[in-house]
mmCIF file of C-alpha atoms in Angstrom:
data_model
loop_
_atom_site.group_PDB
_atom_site.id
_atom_site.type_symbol
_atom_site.label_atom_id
_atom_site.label_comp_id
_atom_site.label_asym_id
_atom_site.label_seq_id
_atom_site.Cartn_x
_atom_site.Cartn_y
_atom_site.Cartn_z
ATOM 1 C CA UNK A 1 9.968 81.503 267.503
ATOM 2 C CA UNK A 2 8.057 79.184 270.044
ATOM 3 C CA UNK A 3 4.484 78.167 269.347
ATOM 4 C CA UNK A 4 1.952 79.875 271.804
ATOM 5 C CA UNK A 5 0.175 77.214 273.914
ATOM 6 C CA UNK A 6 -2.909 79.733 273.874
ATOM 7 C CA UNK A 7 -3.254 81.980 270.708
ATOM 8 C CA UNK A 8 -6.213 84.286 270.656
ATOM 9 C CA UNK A 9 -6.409 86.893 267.564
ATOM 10 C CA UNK A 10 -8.925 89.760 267.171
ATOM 11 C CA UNK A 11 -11.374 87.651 268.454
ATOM 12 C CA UNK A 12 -15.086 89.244 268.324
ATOM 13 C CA UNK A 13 -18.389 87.362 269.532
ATOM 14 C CA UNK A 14 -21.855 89.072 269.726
ATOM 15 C CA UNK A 15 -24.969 87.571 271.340
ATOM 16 C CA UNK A 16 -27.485 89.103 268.895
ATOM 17 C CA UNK A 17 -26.769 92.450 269.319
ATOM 18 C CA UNK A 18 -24.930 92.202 272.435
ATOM 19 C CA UNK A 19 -21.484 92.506 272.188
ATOM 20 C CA UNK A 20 -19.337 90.057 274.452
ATOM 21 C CA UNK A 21 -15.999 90.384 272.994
ATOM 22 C CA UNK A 22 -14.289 92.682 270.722
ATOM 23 C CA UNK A 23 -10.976 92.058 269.283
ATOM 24 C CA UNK A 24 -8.870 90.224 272.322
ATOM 25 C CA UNK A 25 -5.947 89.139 271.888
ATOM 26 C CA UNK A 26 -3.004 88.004 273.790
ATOM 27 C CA UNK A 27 -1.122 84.868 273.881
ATOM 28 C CA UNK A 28 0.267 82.857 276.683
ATOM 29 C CA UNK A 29 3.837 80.342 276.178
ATOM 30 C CA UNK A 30 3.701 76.656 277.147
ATOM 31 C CA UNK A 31 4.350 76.298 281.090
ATOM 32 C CA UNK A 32 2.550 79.409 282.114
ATOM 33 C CA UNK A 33 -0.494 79.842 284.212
ATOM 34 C CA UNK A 34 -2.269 82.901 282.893
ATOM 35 C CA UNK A 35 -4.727 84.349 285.401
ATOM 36 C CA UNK A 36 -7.812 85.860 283.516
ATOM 37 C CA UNK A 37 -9.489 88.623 284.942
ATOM 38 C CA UNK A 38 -12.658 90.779 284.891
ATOM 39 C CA UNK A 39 -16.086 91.413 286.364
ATOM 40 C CA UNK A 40 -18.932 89.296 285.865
ATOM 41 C CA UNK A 41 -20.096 90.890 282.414
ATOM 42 C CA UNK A 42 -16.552 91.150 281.475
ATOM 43 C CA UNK A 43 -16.207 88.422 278.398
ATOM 44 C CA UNK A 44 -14.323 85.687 281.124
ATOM 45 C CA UNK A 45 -17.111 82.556 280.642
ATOM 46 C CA UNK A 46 -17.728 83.995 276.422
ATOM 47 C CA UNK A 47 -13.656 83.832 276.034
ATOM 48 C CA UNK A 48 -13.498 80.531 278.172
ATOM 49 C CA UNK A 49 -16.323 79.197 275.767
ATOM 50 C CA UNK A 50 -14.858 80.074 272.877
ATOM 51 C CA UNK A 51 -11.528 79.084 273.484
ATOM 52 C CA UNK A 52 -12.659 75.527 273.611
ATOM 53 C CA UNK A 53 -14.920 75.392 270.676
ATOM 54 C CA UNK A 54 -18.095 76.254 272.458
ATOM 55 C CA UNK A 55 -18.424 79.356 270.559
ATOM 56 C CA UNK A 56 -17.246 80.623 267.218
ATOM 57 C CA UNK A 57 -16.830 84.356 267.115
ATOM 58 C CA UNK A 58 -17.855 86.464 264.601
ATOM 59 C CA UNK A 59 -14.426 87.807 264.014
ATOM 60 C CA UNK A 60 -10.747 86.349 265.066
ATOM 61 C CA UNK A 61 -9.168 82.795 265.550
ATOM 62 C CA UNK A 62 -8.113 80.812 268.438
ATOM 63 C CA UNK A 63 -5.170 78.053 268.510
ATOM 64 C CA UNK A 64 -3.694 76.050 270.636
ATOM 65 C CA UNK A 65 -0.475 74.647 270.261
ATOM 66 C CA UNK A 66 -1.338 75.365 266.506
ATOM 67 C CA UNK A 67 -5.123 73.439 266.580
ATOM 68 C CA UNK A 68 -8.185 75.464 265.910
ATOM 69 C CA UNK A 69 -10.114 74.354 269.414
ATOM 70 C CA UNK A 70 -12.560 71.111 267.515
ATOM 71 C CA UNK A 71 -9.239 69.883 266.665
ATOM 72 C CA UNK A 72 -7.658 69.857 269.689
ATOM 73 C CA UNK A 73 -10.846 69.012 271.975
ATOM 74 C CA UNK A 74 -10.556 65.912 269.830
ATOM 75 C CA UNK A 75 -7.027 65.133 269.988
ATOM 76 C CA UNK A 76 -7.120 65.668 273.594
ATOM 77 C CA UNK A 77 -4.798 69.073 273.630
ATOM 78 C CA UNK A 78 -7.713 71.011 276.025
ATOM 79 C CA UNK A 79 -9.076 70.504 278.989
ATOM 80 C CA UNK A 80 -11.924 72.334 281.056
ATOM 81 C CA UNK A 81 -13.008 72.335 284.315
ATOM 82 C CA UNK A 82 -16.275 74.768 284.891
ATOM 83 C CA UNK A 83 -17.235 76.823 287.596
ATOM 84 C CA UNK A 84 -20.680 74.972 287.688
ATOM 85 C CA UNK A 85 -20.785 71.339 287.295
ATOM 86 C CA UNK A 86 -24.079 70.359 286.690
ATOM 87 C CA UNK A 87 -24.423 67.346 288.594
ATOM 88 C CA UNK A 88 -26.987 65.176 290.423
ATOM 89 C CA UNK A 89 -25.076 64.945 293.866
ATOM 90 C CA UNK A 90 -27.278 62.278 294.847
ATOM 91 C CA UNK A 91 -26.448 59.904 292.308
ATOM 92 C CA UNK A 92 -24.360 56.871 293.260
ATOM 93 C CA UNK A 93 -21.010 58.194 291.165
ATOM 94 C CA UNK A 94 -17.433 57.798 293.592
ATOM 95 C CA UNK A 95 -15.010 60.553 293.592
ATOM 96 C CA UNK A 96 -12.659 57.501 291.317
ATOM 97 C CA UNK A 97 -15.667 57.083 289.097
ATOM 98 C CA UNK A 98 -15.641 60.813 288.716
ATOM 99 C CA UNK A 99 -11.682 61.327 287.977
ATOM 100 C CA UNK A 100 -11.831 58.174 285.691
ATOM 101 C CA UNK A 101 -14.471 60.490 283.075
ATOM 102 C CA UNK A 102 -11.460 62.299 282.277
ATOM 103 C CA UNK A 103 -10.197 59.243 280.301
ATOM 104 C CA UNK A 104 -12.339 58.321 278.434
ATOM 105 C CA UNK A 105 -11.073 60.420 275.662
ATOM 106 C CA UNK A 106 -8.096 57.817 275.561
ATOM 107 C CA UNK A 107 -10.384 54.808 275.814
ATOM 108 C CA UNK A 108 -11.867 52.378 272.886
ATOM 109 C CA UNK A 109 -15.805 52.249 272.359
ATOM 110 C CA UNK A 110 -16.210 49.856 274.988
ATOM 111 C CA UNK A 111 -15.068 52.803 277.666
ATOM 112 C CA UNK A 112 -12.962 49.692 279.729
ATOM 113 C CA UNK A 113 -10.308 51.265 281.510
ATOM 114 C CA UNK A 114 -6.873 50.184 280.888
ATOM 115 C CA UNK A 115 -3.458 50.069 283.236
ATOM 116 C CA UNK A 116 -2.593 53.531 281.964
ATOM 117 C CA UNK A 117 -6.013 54.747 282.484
ATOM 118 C CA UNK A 118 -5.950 53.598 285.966
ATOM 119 C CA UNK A 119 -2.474 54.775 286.334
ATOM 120 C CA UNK A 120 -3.276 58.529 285.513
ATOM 121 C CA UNK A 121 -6.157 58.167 287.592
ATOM 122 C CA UNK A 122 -4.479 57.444 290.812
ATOM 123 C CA UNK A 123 -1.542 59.945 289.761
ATOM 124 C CA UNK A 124 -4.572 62.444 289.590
ATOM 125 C CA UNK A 125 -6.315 61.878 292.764
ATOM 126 C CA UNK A 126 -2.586 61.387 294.703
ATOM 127 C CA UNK A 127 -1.849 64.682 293.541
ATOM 128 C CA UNK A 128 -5.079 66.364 294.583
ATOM 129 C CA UNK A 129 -5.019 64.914 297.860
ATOM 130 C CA UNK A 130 -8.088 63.209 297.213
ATOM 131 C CA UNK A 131 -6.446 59.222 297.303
ATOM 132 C CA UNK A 132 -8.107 57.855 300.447
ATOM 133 C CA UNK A 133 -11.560 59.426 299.308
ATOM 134 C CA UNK A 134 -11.253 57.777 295.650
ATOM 135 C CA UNK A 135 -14.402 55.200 296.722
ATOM 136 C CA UNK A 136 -16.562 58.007 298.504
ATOM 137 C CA UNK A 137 -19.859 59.047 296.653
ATOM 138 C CA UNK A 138 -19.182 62.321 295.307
ATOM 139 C CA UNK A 139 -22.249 63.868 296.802
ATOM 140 C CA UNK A 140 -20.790 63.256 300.346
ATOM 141 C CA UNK A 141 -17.518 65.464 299.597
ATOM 142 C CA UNK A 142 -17.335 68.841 300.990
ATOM 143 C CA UNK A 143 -17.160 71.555 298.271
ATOM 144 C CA UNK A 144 -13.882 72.304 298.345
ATOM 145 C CA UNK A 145 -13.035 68.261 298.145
ATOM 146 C CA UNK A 146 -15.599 67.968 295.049
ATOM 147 C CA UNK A 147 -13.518 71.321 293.495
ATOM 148 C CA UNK A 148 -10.319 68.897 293.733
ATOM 149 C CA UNK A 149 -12.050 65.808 292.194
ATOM 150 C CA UNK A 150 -12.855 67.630 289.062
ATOM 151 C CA UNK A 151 -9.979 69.226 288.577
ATOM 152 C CA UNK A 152 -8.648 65.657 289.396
ATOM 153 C CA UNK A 153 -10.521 64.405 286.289
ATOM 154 C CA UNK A 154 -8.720 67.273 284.421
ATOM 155 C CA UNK A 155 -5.572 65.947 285.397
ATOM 156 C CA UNK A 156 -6.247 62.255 284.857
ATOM 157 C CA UNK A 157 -7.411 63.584 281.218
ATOM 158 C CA UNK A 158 -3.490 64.621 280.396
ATOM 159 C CA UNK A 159 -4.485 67.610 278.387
ATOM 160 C CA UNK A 160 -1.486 70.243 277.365
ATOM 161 C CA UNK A 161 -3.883 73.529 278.346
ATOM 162 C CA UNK A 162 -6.427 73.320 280.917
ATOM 163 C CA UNK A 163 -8.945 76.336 281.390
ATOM 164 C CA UNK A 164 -10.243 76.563 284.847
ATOM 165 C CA UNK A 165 -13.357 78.930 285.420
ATOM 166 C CA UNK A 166 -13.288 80.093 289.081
ATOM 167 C CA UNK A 167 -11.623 77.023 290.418
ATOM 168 C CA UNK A 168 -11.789 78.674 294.248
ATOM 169 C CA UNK A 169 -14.958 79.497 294.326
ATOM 170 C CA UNK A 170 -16.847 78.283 297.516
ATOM 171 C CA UNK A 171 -13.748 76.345 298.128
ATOM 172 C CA UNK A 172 -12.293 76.750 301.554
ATOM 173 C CA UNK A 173 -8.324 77.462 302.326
ATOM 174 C CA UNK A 174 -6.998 74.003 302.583
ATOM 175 C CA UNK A 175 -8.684 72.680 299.338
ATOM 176 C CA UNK A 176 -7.960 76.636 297.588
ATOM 177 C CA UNK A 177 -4.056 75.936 299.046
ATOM 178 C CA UNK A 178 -4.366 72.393 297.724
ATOM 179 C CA UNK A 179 -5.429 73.287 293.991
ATOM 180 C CA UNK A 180 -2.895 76.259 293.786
ATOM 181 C CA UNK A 181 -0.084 73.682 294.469
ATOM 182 C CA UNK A 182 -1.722 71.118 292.249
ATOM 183 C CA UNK A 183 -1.913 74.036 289.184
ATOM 184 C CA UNK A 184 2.105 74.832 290.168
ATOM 185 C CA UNK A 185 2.993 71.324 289.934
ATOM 186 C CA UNK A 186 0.914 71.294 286.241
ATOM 187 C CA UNK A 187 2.807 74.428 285.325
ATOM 188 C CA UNK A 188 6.228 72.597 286.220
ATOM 189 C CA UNK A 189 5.135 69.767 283.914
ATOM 190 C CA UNK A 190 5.131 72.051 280.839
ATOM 191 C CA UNK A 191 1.203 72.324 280.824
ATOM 192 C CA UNK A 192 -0.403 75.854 280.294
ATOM 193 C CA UNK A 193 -3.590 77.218 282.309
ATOM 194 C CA UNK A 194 -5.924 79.958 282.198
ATOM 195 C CA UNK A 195 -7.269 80.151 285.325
ATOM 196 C CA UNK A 196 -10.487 82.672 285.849
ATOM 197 C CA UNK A 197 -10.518 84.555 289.365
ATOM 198 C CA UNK A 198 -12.156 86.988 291.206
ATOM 199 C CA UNK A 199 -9.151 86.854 293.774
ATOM 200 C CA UNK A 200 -6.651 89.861 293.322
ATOM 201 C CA UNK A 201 -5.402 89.439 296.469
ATOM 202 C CA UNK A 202 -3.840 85.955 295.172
ATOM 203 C CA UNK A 203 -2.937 86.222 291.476
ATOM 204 C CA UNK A 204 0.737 87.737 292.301
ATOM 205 C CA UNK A 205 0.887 84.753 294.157
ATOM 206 C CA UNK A 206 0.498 81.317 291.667
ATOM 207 C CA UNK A 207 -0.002 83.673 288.277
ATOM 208 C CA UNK A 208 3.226 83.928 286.227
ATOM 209 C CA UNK A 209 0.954 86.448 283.991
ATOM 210 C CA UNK A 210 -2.663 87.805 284.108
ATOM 211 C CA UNK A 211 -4.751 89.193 281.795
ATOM 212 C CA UNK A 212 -7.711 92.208 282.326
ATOM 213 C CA UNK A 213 -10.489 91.890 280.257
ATOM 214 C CA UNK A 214 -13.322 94.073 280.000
ATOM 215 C CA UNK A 215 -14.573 92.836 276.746
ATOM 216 C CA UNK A 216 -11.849 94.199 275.402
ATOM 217 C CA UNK A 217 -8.062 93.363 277.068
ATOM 218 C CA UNK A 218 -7.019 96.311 279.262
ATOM 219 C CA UNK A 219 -4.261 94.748 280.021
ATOM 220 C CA UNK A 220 -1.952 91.820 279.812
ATOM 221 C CA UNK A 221 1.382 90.996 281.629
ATOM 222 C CA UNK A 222 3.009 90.253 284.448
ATOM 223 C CA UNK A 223 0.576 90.437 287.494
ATOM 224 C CA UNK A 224 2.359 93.477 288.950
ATOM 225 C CA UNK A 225 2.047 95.503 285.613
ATOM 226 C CA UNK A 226 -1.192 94.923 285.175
ATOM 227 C CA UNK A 227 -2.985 94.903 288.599
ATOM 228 C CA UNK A 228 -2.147 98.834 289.205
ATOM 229 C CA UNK A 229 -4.478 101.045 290.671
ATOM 230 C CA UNK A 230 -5.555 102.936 287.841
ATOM 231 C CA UNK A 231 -6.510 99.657 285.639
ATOM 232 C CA UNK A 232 -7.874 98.127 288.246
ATOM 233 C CA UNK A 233 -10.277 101.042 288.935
ATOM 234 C CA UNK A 234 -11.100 101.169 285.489
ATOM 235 C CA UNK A 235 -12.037 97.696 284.805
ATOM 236 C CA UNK A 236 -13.389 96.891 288.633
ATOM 237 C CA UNK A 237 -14.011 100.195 290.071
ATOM 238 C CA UNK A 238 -11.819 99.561 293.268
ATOM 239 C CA UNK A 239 -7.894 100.031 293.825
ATOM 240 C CA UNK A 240 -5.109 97.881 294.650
ATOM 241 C CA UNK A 241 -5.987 97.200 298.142
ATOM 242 C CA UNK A 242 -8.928 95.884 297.734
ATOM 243 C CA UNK A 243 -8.454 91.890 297.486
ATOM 244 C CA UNK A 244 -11.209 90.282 296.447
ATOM 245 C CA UNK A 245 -13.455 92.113 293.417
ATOM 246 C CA UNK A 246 -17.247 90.814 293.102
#
């Protein structure tokens, strides 16, 4: 049997007495891109968290491609790219600069780029689009263009499973058309992603398989099994139709 790229198991995590999750599980195969969905309060950012080490549940495991998530944070295995970045736009970093973080991981103490460093940094930004702005101050990008540098850095960081937490958020249609061929091309390369999105309307149409969370998993599957109306108005409170949840 083929080792799950993802692997959650009865995972549980409380926040005090809060209860975030409570016994997901689902697994997704190498060279999938997963689409994970909910509303806000649903578990997404707790499940993102604790898939990559963040957070250790109560209750449950997580493993990917076989490594509890310290292990493979450390051997490189997972990469993350947040909905948030908490960055001071004003500082003099370029959009290279940015994209080059992601290898550090693969550098020595000293943090001196090598030629394969600098390789998989220009592969990255070629493949995001993002080449001729490689030596632009981050700051002065556009939001979807900053989107595409950090999931540049992502790339660059040559992880096997990459998490993405609303990666088309505030993003607009060329940059949101840009990262779903970019996460394709990832997916064609063997890697596996869990992408987070509030966009129905477009998980049937870059997902290979989605999951519904609502602390719990409603439902997991291909995106036409498990966006129906009646799970979608039981986890959302809207029908089919209705495109994009908030």
């Amino acid at each position: 049997m083929t080792e799950a790229a993802v692997a959650v198991d009865g995972v549980t995590v409380r926040y005090g007495d809060v209860l975030a999750l409570e016994d997901v599980a689902f697994s997704v195969p190498a060279g999938r891109i997963c689409g994970l969905l909910g509303t806000n309060g649903s578990g997404k950012s707790t499940l993102f968290r604790t898939v990559i080490g963040m957070l250790t549940p109560e209750r449950g495991t997580v493993r990917l491609h076989g490594h509890p998530p310290a292990r493979a944070r450390a051997r490189g295995v997972v990469g993350y790219v947040p909905q948030a970045e908490q960055v001071d736009w004003a500082f003099p970093v370029r959009v290279v600069d940015v994209v080059m973080m992601g290898r550090y991981g693969h550098m020595g103490p000293t943090r001196r780029p090598r030629a394969a460093d600098r390789a998989a940094v220009a592969d990255a930004l070629e493949r995001t689009g993002l080449t001729d702005l490689a030596h632009r101050q981050i700051g002065a990008l556009s939001g979807g263009q900053r989107k595409r540098a950090f999931v540049a850095r992502g790339i660059a960081q040559g992880a096997r499973v990459f998490l993405l937490d609303e990666p088309f958020a505030g993003v607009d249609k060329g940059s949101e058309a840009t990262i779903v061929e970019v996460l394709r091309g990832m997916r064609d390369d063997g890697r596996t992603l869990l992408v987070s999105t509030h966009d129905l309307a477009s998980v049937p149409d870059f997902c290979d398989e989605a999951v519904l969370l609502q602390q719990r998993v409603v439902a997991h599957g291909r995106p036409e099994e498990v966006l129906t109306p009646q799970r979608l108005l039981a986890a959302f409170g809207v029908g089919a139709g209705t495109g994009r949840a908030v």
